[in-house]
Amino acid sequence: KAGVTQTPRYLIKTRGQQVTLSCSPISGHRSVSWYQQTPGQGLQFLFEYFSETQRNKGNFPGRFSGRQFSNSRSEMNVSTLELGDSALYLCASNDLARDKNTEAFFGQGTRLTVV
Amino acid sequence: AQSVAQPEDQVNVAEGNPLTVKCTYSVSGNPYLFWYVQYPNRGLQFLLKYITGDNLVKGSYGFEAEFNKSQTSFHLKKPSALVSDSALYFCAVRPTGGGNKLTFGTGTQLKVEL
């Protein structure tokens, strides 16, 4: 079974631009979550999608948004990029619908650098 | 609100010696607790979890963790450390009320030396 796939792996953007990151969950998983990892703030929860609906949201500004498609693939978008948005963005998928005790499986992440 | 504390930024241990990485948590209700490991420029890799039942949980690569409800702790242990265990370790908690929002600790860098 293929794992969680995130594309692209690396991205360099300029301040003020916008960016879209993609995540393909493990086949059959309907829950997809996004996290931001930075040296200063650590791992912070962005949002979670389940069956195309946002189920949970972290404390991030509205510039951060996401969506989930009917095949469970998810995208997150960051508009008007700031230098502080430079981070490793991690996606995780979970099969909570089948087993509420199951763990989340993470992708390799997308390293975003804003210059 | 839930929170996780990992009091040590770094733990150094000699290869072959036992290792402990500490974690305490705060959550209302019964917690789901997890340990993940991260190697440089990689995502998080699941090690083990506590959901319910036996307080000693065994996981991947010889790691285990002990759940202590009275001390609200979930320390990660391994009887004999390997140099290849050197990595960044994260403890996380998830509420039992549904959803998949993980709250992570700040991480502990484990360094195993020859």
CSV table of C-alpha atoms in Angstrom, one decimal:
chain,number,residue,atom,x,y,z
A,1,LYS,CA,0.0,0.0,0.0
A,2,ALA,CA,1.4,3.4,-1.0
A,3,GLY,CA,2.0,5.8,1.8
A,4,VAL,CA,1.0,9.5,2.1
A,5,THR,CA,2.4,11.4,-0.9
A,6,GLN,CA,3.1,15.1,-0.8
A,7,THR,CA,4.0,17.2,-3.8
A,8,PRO,CA,6.2,19.1,-4.4
A,9,ARG,CA,8.9,18.2,-2.0
A,10,TYR,CA,10.6,21.6,-2.2
A,11,LEU,CA,9.3,25.0,-3.2
A,12,ILE,CA,10.8,28.4,-3.2
A,13,LYS,CA,8.4,31.4,-3.5
A,14,THR,CA,8.7,35.1,-3.2
A,15,ARG,CA,6.9,37.2,-0.6
A,16,GLY,CA,3.4,38.2,-1.7
A,17,GLN,CA,3.0,35.2,-3.9
A,18,GLN,CA,0.6,32.3,-3.2
A,19,VAL,CA,1.3,28.6,-3.1
A,20,THR,CA,-0.6,25.4,-3.3
A,21,LEU,CA,0.6,22.2,-1.8
A,22,SER,CA,-0.9,18.8,-2.5
A,23,CYS,CA,-1.4,15.6,-0.5
A,24,SER,CA,-2.6,12.2,-1.5
A,25,PRO,CA,-3.6,10.1,1.5
A,26,ILE,CA,-3.2,6.4,1.9
A,27,SER,CA,-5.8,4.6,-0.2
A,28,GLY,CA,-9.1,4.3,1.7
A,29,HIS,CA,-8.2,7.0,4.3
A,30,ARG,CA,-10.8,9.8,4.4
A,31,SER,CA,-9.2,12.0,7.1
A,32,VAL,CA,-6.4,14.3,6.0
A,33,SER,CA,-4.7,16.8,8.4
A,34,TRP,CA,-2.1,19.4,7.8
A,35,TYR,CA,0.7,20.6,10.1
A,36,GLN,CA,3.3,23.3,9.9
A,37,GLN,CA,6.7,22.6,11.4
A,38,THR,CA,9.2,25.4,12.1
A,39,PRO,CA,12.2,25.6,14.4
A,40,GLY,CA,10.6,28.3,16.5
A,41,GLN,CA,7.0,27.1,16.9
A,42,GLY,CA,7.5,23.3,16.4
A,43,LEU,CA,4.6,21.3,15.0
A,44,GLN,CA,1.4,23.1,14.8
A,45,PHE,CA,-2.0,21.9,13.5
A,46,LEU,CA,-3.4,23.7,10.6
A,47,PHE,CA,-6.7,22.0,9.7
A,48,GLU,CA,-8.3,18.6,9.2
A,49,TYR,CA,-10.6,17.5,6.4
A,50,PHE,CA,-12.9,14.5,6.5
A,51,SER,CA,-15.1,13.5,3.6
A,52,GLU,CA,-14.5,16.9,1.9
A,53,THR,CA,-15.5,18.9,5.0
A,54,GLN,CA,-13.2,20.8,7.3
A,55,ARG,CA,-13.7,19.2,10.7
A,56,ASN,CA,-11.0,21.0,12.8
A,57,LYS,CA,-9.1,24.2,12.4
A,58,GLY,CA,-6.0,25.5,14.1
A,59,ASN,CA,-5.0,29.1,15.0
A,60,PHE,CA,-3.7,30.3,11.7
A,61,PRO,CA,-4.7,33.4,9.7
A,62,GLY,CA,-7.2,33.2,6.9
A,63,ARG,CA,-4.3,33.2,4.4
A,64,PHE,CA,-4.1,29.5,5.1
A,65,SER,CA,-6.8,27.5,3.5
A,66,GLY,CA,-7.4,24.0,2.3
A,67,ARG,CA,-9.8,21.7,0.6
A,68,GLN,CA,-10.4,18.1,0.1
A,69,PHE,CA,-11.7,16.4,-3.1
A,70,SER,CA,-14.0,13.5,-3.5
A,71,ASN,CA,-11.1,11.1,-3.9
A,72,SER,CA,-9.8,12.3,-0.5
A,73,ARG,CA,-6.8,14.1,-2.0
A,74,SER,CA,-6.2,17.4,-0.3
A,75,GLU,CA,-4.6,20.7,-1.1
A,76,MET,CA,-3.6,23.6,1.1
A,77,ASN,CA,-3.2,27.1,-0.1
A,78,VAL,CA,-1.2,30.0,1.4
A,79,SER,CA,-1.9,33.4,-0.1
A,80,THR,CA,0.2,36.6,0.3
A,81,LEU,CA,3.2,34.6,1.5
A,82,GLU,CA,5.3,36.1,4.3
A,83,LEU,CA,8.9,35.2,5.3
A,84,GLY,CA,7.5,33.5,8.4
A,85,ASP,CA,5.6,31.0,6.3
A,86,SER,CA,8.9,29.3,5.5
A,87,ALA,CA,8.4,25.8,7.0
A,88,LEU,CA,8.0,22.1,6.5
A,89,TYR,CA,4.4,21.4,5.8
A,90,LEU,CA,3.3,17.9,6.7
A,91,CYS,CA,0.2,16.1,5.7
A,92,ALA,CA,-1.2,13.1,7.6
A,93,SER,CA,-3.9,10.7,6.7
A,94,ASN,CA,-6.0,8.5,9.0
A,95,ASP,CA,-8.7,5.9,8.7
A,96,LEU,CA,-10.7,7.0,11.6
A,97,ALA,CA,-14.0,6.0,10.0
A,98,ARG,CA,-12.9,2.4,10.2
A,99,ASP,CA,-11.0,2.4,13.4
A,100,LYS,CA,-11.2,5.4,15.9
A,101,ASN,CA,-8.1,4.1,17.6
A,102,THR,CA,-5.8,4.2,14.6
A,103,GLU,CA,-2.8,6.4,14.3
A,104,ALA,CA,-2.0,9.1,11.7
A,105,PHE,CA,0.4,8.4,8.9
A,106,PHE,CA,2.6,11.2,7.7
A,107,GLY,CA,4.0,12.2,4.3
A,108,GLN,CA,7.6,13.3,3.7
A,109,GLY,CA,6.5,16.9,3.8
A,110,THR,CA,6.9,19.9,1.5
A,111,ARG,CA,9.7,22.3,2.4
A,112,LEU,CA,8.5,25.8,1.6
A,113,THR,CA,11.1,28.6,1.5
A,114,VAL,CA,9.8,32.2,1.1
A,115,VAL,CA,12.4,34.7,0.0
B,1,ALA,CA,-7.3,22.5,25.8
B,2,GLN,CA,-4.7,19.8,25.5
B,3,SER,CA,-1.0,20.2,25.8
B,4,VAL,CA,2.1,18.1,25.8
B,5,ALA,CA,5.5,18.8,27.5
B,6,GLN,CA,8.8,17.3,26.6
B,7,PRO,CA,11.1,18.8,29.2
B,8,GLU,CA,14.4,17.8,27.6
B,9,ASP,CA,15.5,19.4,24.3
B,10,GLN,CA,18.3,16.8,24.0
B,11,VAL,CA,19.1,13.5,25.5
B,12,ASN,CA,22.5,11.9,25.1
B,13,VAL,CA,23.1,8.2,25.8
B,14,ALA,CA,25.9,5.7,25.0
B,15,GLU,CA,25.1,2.9,22.6
B,16,GLY,CA,24.0,-0.2,24.5
B,17,ASN,CA,22.7,1.8,27.4
B,18,PRO,CA,19.0,2.2,28.2
B,19,LEU,CA,17.3,5.4,27.1
B,20,THR,CA,14.3,7.4,28.3
B,21,VAL,CA,12.6,10.3,26.6
B,22,LYS,CA,10.2,12.0,28.8
B,23,CYS,CA,6.7,13.2,28.0
B,24,THR,CA,3.9,14.6,30.2
B,25,TYR,CA,0.4,15.6,28.9
B,26,SER,CA,-2.7,17.5,29.9
B,27,VAL,CA,-6.0,16.6,28.4
B,28,SER,CA,-9.6,16.4,29.6
B,29,GLY,CA,-10.9,12.9,29.5
B,30,ASN,CA,-9.0,9.9,28.5
B,31,PRO,CA,-6.1,10.5,26.1
B,32,TYR,CA,-4.9,8.9,23.0
B,33,LEU,CA,-1.1,9.2,23.2
B,34,PHE,CA,1.5,8.7,20.5
B,35,TRP,CA,5.2,8.7,19.9
B,36,TYR,CA,6.6,9.7,16.5
B,37,VAL,CA,10.2,9.9,15.3
B,38,GLN,CA,11.6,12.2,12.7
B,39,TYR,CA,14.9,11.8,10.7
B,40,PRO,CA,16.5,14.8,9.0
B,41,ASN,CA,14.4,16.2,6.1
B,42,ARG,CA,11.8,13.5,6.6
B,43,GLY,CA,8.2,13.3,7.8
B,44,LEU,CA,7.1,11.7,11.0
B,45,GLN,CA,7.3,8.0,11.5
B,46,PHE,CA,4.9,6.3,13.9
B,47,LEU,CA,6.5,4.4,16.8
B,48,LEU,CA,3.7,3.4,19.2
B,49,LYS,CA,0.4,4.5,20.8
B,50,TYR,CA,-1.5,4.2,24.0
B,51,ILE,CA,-5.3,3.9,23.6
B,52,THR,CA,-6.4,1.9,26.6
B,53,GLY,CA,-5.5,-1.2,28.5
B,54,ASP,CA,-2.0,-2.3,29.5
B,55,ASN,CA,0.1,0.6,30.7
B,56,LEU,CA,3.2,-0.7,29.0
B,57,VAL,CA,3.0,-0.3,25.3
B,58,LYS,CA,5.4,-2.0,22.9
B,59,GLY,CA,6.2,-0.4,19.5
B,60,SER,CA,8.5,-0.5,16.5
B,61,TYR,CA,12.3,-1.0,16.6
B,62,GLY,CA,12.3,-2.2,20.2
B,63,PHE,CA,10.8,1.0,21.7
B,64,GLU,CA,8.2,0.9,24.4
B,65,ALA,CA,6.4,3.5,26.5
B,66,GLU,CA,4.8,3.5,29.9
B,67,PHE,CA,1.5,5.2,30.5
B,68,ASN,CA,1.1,6.6,34.0
B,69,LYS,CA,-2.3,8.2,34.6
B,70,SER,CA,-1.6,9.6,38.0
B,71,GLN,CA,1.6,11.3,36.8
B,72,THR,CA,0.0,12.1,33.4
B,73,SER,CA,3.2,10.8,31.8
B,74,PHE,CA,4.0,8.7,28.8
B,75,HIS,CA,7.8,8.2,28.7
B,76,LEU,CA,9.4,6.5,25.8
B,77,LYS,CA,12.0,3.8,26.6
B,78,LYS,CA,14.4,1.4,25.0
B,79,PRO,CA,16.5,-1.1,26.9
B,80,SER,CA,19.5,-0.8,24.6
B,81,ALA,CA,20.1,2.2,22.4
B,82,LEU,CA,21.6,2.1,19.0
B,83,VAL,CA,23.5,4.8,17.1
B,84,SER,CA,20.8,4.6,14.4
B,85,ASP,CA,18.2,5.6,17.0
B,86,SER,CA,19.6,9.2,16.9
B,87,ALA,CA,16.7,11.3,15.7
B,88,LEU,CA,14.1,13.8,16.8
B,89,TYR,CA,11.3,12.3,18.9
B,90,PHE,CA,7.8,13.8,19.4
B,91,CYS,CA,5.1,12.9,21.8
B,92,ALA,CA,1.6,13.8,20.8
B,93,VAL,CA,-1.9,13.6,22.3
B,94,ARG,CA,-5.3,13.4,20.5
B,95,PRO,CA,-8.6,13.9,22.2
B,96,THR,CA,-11.0,11.0,22.3
B,97,GLY,CA,-13.9,13.2,21.2
B,98,GLY,CA,-13.4,12.6,17.5
B,99,GLY,CA,-11.3,14.2,14.8
B,100,ASN,CA,-7.6,13.8,14.2
B,101,LYS,CA,-6.1,16.9,15.7
B,102,LEU,CA,-2.8,16.0,17.2
B,103,THR,CA,-1.1,18.3,19.7
B,104,PHE,CA,2.7,17.7,19.8
B,105,GLY,CA,5.4,18.4,22.3
B,106,THR,CA,8.4,20.4,21.3
B,107,GLY,CA,10.4,17.4,20.5
B,108,THR,CA,13.5,15.8,22.0
B,109,GLN,CA,16.7,15.3,20.1
B,110,LEU,CA,18.2,11.9,20.9
B,111,LYS,CA,21.9,11.5,20.4
B,112,VAL,CA,23.3,8.0,20.8
B,113,GLU,CA,27.1,7.9,20.8
B,114,LEU,CA,29.5,5.0,20.5
